[in-house]
Coordinates of C-alpha atoms and ligand atoms in Angstrom, one line a residue:
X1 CA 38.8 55.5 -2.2
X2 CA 35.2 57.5 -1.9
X3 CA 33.5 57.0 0.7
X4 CA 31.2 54.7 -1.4
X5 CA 34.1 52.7 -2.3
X6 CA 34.2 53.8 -5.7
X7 CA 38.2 54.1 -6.9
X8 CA 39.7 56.0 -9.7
X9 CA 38.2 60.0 -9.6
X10 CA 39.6 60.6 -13.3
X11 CA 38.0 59.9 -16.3
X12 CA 40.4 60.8 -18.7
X13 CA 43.0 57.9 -17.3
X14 CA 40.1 56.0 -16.0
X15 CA 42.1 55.7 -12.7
X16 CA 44.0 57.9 -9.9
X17 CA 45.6 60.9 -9.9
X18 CA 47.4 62.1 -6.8
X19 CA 46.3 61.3 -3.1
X20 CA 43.4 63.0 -1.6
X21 CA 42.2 63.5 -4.9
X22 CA 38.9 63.2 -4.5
X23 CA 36.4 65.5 -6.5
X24 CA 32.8 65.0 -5.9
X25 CA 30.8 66.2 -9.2
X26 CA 33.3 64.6 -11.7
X27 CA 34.0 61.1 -10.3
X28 CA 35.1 58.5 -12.3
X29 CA 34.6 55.9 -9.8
X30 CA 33.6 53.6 -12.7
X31 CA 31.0 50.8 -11.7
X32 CA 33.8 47.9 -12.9
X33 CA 36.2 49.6 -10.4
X34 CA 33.9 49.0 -7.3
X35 CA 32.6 45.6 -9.0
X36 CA 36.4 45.1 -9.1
X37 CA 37.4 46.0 -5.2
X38 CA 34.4 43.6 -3.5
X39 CA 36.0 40.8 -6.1
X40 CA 39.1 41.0 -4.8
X41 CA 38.5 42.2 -1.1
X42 CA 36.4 38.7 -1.0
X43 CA 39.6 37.0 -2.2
X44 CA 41.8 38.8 0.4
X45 CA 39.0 37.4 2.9
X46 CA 39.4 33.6 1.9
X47 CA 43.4 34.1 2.4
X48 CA 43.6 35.9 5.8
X49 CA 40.3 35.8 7.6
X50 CA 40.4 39.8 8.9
X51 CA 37.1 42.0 8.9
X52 CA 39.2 44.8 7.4
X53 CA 38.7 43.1 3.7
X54 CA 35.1 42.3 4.6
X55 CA 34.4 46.2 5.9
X56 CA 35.6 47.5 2.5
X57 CA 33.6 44.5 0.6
X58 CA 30.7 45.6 2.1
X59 CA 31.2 49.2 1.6
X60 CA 31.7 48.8 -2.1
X61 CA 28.4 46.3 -2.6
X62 CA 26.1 48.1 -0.8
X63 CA 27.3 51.8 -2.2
X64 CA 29.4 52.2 -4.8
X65 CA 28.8 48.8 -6.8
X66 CA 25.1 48.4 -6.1
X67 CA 24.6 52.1 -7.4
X68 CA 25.6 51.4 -10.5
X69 CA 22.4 49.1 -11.3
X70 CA 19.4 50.6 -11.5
X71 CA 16.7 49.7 -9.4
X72 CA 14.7 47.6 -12.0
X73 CA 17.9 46.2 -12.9
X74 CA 17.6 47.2 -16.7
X75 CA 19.6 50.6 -16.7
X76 CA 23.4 50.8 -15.5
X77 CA 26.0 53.8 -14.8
X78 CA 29.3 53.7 -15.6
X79 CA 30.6 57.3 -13.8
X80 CA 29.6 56.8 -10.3
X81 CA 29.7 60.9 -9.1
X82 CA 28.5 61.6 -5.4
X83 CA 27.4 64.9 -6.8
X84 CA 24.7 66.2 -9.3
X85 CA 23.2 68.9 -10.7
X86 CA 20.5 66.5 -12.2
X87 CA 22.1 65.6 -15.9
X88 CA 23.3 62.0 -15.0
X89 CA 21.0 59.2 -15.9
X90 CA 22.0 55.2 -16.2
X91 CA 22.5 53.8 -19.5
X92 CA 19.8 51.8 -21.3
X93 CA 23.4 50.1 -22.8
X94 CA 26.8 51.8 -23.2
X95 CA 29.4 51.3 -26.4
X96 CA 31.9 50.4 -23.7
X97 CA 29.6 47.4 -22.0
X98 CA 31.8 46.5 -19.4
X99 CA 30.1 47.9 -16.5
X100 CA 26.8 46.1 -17.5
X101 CA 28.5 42.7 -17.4
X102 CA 30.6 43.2 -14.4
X103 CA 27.8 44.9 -11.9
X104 CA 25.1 42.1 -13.5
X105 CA 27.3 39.2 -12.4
X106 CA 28.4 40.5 -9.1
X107 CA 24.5 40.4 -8.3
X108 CA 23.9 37.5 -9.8
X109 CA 26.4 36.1 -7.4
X110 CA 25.5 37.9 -4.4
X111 CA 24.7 34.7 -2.4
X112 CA 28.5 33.8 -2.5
X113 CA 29.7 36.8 -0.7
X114 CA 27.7 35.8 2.8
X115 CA 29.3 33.2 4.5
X116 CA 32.5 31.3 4.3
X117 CA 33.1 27.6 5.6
X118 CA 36.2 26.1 6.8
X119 CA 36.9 22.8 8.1
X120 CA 36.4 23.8 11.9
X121 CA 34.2 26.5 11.2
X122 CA 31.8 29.0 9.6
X123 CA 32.0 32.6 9.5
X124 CA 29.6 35.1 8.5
X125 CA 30.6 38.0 6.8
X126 CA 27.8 40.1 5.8
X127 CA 24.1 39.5 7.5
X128 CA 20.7 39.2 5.4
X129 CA 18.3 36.3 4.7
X130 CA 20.5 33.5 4.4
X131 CA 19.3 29.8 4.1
X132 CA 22.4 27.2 3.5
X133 CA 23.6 23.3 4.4
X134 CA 27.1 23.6 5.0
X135 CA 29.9 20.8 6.1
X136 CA 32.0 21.3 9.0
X137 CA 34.1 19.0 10.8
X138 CA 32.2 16.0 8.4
X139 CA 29.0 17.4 9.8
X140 CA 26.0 18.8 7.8
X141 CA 25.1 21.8 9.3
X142 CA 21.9 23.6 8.6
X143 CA 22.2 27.6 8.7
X144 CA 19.0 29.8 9.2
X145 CA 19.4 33.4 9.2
X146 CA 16.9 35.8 9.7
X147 CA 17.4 39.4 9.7
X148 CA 16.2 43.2 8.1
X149 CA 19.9 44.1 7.4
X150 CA 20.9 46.7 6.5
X151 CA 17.2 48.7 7.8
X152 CA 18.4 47.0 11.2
X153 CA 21.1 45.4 13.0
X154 CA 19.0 42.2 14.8
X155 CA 20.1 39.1 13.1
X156 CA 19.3 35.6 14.3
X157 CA 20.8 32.3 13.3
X158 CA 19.2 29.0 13.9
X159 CA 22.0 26.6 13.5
X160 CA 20.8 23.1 12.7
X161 CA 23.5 20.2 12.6
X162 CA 22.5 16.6 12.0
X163 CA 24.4 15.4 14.7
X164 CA 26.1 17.4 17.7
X165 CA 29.2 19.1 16.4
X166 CA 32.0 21.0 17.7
X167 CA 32.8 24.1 15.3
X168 CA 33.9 27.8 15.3
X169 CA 31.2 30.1 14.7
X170 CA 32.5 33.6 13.7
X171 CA 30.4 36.7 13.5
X172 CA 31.9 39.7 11.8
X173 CA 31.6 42.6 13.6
X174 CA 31.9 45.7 11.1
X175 CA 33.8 49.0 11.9
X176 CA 30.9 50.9 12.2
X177 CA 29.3 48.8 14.6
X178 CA 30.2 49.9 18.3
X179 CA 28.4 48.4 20.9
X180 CA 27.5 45.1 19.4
X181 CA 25.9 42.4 21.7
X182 CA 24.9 39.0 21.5
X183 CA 23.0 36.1 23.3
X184 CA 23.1 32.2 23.0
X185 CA 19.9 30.4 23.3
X186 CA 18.8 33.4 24.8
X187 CA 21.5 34.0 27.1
X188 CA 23.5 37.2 26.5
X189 CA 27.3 36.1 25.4
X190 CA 30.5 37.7 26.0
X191 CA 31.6 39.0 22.1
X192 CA 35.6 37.5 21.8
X193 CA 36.5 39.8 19.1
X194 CA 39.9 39.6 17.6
X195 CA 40.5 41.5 13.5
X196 CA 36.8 42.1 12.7
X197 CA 35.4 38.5 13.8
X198 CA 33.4 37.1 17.0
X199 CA 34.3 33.3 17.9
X200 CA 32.0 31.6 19.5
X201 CA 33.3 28.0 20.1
X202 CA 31.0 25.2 21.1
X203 CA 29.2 21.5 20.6
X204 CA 26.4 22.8 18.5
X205 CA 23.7 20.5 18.4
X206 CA 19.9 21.1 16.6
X207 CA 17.9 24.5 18.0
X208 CA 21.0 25.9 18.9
X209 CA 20.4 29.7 18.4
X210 CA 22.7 33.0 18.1
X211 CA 21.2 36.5 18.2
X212 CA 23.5 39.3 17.2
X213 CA 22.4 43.2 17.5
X214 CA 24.8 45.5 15.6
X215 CA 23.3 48.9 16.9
X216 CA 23.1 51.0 13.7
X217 CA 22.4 54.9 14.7
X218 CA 22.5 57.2 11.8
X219 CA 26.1 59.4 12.0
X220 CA 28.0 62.3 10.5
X221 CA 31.7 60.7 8.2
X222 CA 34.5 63.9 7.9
X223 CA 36.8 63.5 5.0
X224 CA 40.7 63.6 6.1
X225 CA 41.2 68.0 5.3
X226 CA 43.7 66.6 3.0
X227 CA 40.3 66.0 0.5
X228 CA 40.3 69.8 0.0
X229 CA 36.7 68.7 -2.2
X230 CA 35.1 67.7 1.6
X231 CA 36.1 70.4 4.0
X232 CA 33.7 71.7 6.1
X233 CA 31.0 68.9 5.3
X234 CA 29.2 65.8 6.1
X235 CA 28.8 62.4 5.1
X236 CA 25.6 60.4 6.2
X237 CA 26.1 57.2 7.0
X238 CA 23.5 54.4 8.5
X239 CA 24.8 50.9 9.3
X240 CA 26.5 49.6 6.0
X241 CA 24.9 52.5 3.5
X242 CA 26.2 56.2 2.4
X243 CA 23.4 58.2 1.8
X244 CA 22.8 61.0 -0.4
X245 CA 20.2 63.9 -0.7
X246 CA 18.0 64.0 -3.4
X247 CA 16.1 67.3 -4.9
X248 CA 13.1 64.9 -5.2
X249 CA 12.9 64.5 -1.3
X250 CA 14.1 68.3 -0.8
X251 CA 11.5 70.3 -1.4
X252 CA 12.5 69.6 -5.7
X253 CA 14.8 72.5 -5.4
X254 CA 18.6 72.2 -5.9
X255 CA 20.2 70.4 -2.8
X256 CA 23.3 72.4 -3.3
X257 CA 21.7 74.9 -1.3
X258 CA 21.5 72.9 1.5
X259 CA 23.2 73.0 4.7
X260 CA 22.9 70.5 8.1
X261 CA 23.5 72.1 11.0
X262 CA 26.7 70.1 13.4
X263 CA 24.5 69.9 16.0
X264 CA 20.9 68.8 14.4
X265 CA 19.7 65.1 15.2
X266 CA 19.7 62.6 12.6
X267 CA 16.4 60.5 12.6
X268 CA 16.0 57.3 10.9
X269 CA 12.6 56.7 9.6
X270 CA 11.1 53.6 8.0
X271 CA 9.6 54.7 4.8
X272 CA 7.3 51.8 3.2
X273 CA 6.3 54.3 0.7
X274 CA 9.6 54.7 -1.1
X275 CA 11.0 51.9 -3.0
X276 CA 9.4 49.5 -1.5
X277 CA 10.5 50.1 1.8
X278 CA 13.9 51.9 2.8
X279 CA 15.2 53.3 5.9
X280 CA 15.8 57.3 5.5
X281 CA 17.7 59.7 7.9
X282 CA 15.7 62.9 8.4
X283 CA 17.0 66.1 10.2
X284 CA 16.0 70.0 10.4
X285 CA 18.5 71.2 7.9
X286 CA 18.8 74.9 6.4
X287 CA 18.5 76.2 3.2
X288 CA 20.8 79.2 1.7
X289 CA 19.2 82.0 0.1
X290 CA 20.6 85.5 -0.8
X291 CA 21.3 87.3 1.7
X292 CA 20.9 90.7 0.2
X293 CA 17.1 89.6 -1.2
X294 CA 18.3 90.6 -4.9
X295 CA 20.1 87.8 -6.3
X296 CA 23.2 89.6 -6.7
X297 CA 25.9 87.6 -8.0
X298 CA 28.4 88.9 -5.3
X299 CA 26.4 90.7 -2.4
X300 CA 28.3 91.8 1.1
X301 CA 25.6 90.3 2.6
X302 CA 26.1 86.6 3.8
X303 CA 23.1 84.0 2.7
X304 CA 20.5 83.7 4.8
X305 CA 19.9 80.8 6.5
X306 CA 16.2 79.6 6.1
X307 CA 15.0 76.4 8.4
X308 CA 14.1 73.2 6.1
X309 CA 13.6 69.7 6.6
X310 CA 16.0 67.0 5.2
X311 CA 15.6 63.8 3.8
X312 CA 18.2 61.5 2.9
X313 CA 18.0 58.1 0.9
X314 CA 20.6 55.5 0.4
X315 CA 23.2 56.8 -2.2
X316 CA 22.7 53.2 -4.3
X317 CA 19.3 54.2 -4.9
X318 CA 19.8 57.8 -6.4
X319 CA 18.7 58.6 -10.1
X320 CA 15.4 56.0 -9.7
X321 CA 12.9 58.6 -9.8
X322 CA 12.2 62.1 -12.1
X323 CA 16.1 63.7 -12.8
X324 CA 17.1 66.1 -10.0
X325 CA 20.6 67.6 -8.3
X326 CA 22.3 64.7 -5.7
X327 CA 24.5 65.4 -2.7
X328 CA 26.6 63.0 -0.8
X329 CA 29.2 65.2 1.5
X330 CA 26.3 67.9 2.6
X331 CA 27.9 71.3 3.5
X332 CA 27.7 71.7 7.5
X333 CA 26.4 75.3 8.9
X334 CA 25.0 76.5 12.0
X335 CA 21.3 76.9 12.2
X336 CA 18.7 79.7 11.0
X337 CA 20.1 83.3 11.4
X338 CA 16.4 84.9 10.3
Ligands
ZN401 ZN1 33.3 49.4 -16.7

């Protein structure tokens, strides 16, 4: 699996090859592949109630599935590569429509994927703006979630029953979450977590309210060395989202020439400019030139290392503005060497 959760790196059996097989620039990781894992990850979730289906559910909606829809919804991509040199564009329409169907109905059913109910319980799996009337324990139960997930890790739920009502409440905690912390009605809450979920068991009655804080700091992924493809780079990740460089953000020039530093901070910035609002990761990157100032194809000179800032989006929104190279797994160098 990518690290987008997009499955399958070979076109030419639409489907695996050997382990570790991973390559970057030719992914297959077809869009119905992805679509495919969050179906049946959710499945695997209403069987055996363990965060490990939800973390790989949430990994392939938010990355991998989501990129294959284009941001106005009307262009789709059936190769899902986390590299580019700036040729690949979403289809208006493909002769093979499958992709169009499958990623269209897995957001038109988004609103299924949030929360499950059981007869003694509710759990959450995934956090947003969620507004539902569940039953539990022959209870109506009013759910009111608040939150700017995934730009932050703060969720509140109001929890509204019509009369008092004993239930399980559980929270999933993700596997990139470390350090998550809650309060009840204000007070701060122990976290009981046991395979992915918090329990919180009580008599919930009306104003009842849990905030939950999944701290989300932006961090570096490394590939097992078995990905031969990934050695010696980087993966950006920020909460639930993989993110990506984009020549449009990088100074338009090809972000192939770009390096980050192991050591350079990773700064998430609120951008309201860009699509309407994302978080981006920004960091003092470098950028490769030739070292022997000619060009030379092969030079004994090693590239020199030129100071640049770096922006990086969310990979799902990649190929929404003008055409331009993409990088997911950035190579990682040491700083300027002018
Ligand atoms: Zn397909």
């Amino acid at each position: 699996m990518y690290v987008t959760g997009g499955l399958g790196p070979q076109a030419t059996n639409e489907g695996f090859t050997e382990d570790y097989d991973l390559p970057n620039e030719t992914a297959y990781a077809e869009t119905c592949a992805t679509v495919a894992l969050a179906f049946w990850a959710h499945r695997m979730l209403h069987l055996d109630l363990d965060g490990a289906y939800a973390d790989v559910m949430e990994r392939a909606l938010y990355n991998g599935a989501l990129t294959g829809l284009s941001r106005e919804g009307e262009h789709y991509f059936y190769a899902n590569p986390l590299e580019s040199r700036g040729r690949d564009r979403r289809w208006a329409w493909h002769r093979c429509p499958c992709c169009t169907m499958n990623v269209s109905r897995l957001v038109a059913s988004i609103g299924g994927y949030f929360l499950s109910v059981a007869d003694d319980g509710v759990a959450f799996h995934l956090y947003g703006g969620v507004s539902a009337k569940v039953g539990v324990n022959g209870v109506r139960v009013g759910i009111n979630e608040t939150s700017a997930y995934p730009w932050s890790g703060d969720v509140r739920i109001a929890v509204d029953p019509e009369t008092p009502v004993a239930f399980d409440l559980k929270l999933r905690i993700p596997d990139w979450a470390r350090g998550a912390s809650a309060t009840l009605n204000g007070a701060a809450t122990p976290l009981d977590i046991a395979r992915g979920y918090a329990t919180i068991r009580r008599r919930w009655s009306n104003g009842d309210e849990v905030a939950l804080n999944l701290p989300m700091p932006p961090e570096r992924l490394y590939a097992h060395p078995n990905v031969r493809m990934d050695v010696g780079r980087t993966a950006l990740r920020r909460g639930p989202l993989i993110y990506c460089v984009e020549e449009t953000d990088n100074a338009g020039a090809p972000v192939q020439r770009l390096a980050l530093p192991p050591d350079a901070p990773l700064t998430p910035k609120m951008r309201d400019d860009l699509f309407d609002g994302v978080v981006v990761i920004e960091a003092s990157a470098v950028r490769l030139a030739p070292g022997d100032g000619e060009g030379a194809l092969y030079s004994a000179t090693p590239p020199r290392r030129e100071t640049t800032p770096l922006t990086a989006i969310p990979y799902y929104l990649w190929a929404n503005r003008e055409p331009g190279s993409m990088l997911v797994w950035i190579p990682e160098l040491a700083g300027s060497n002018r």
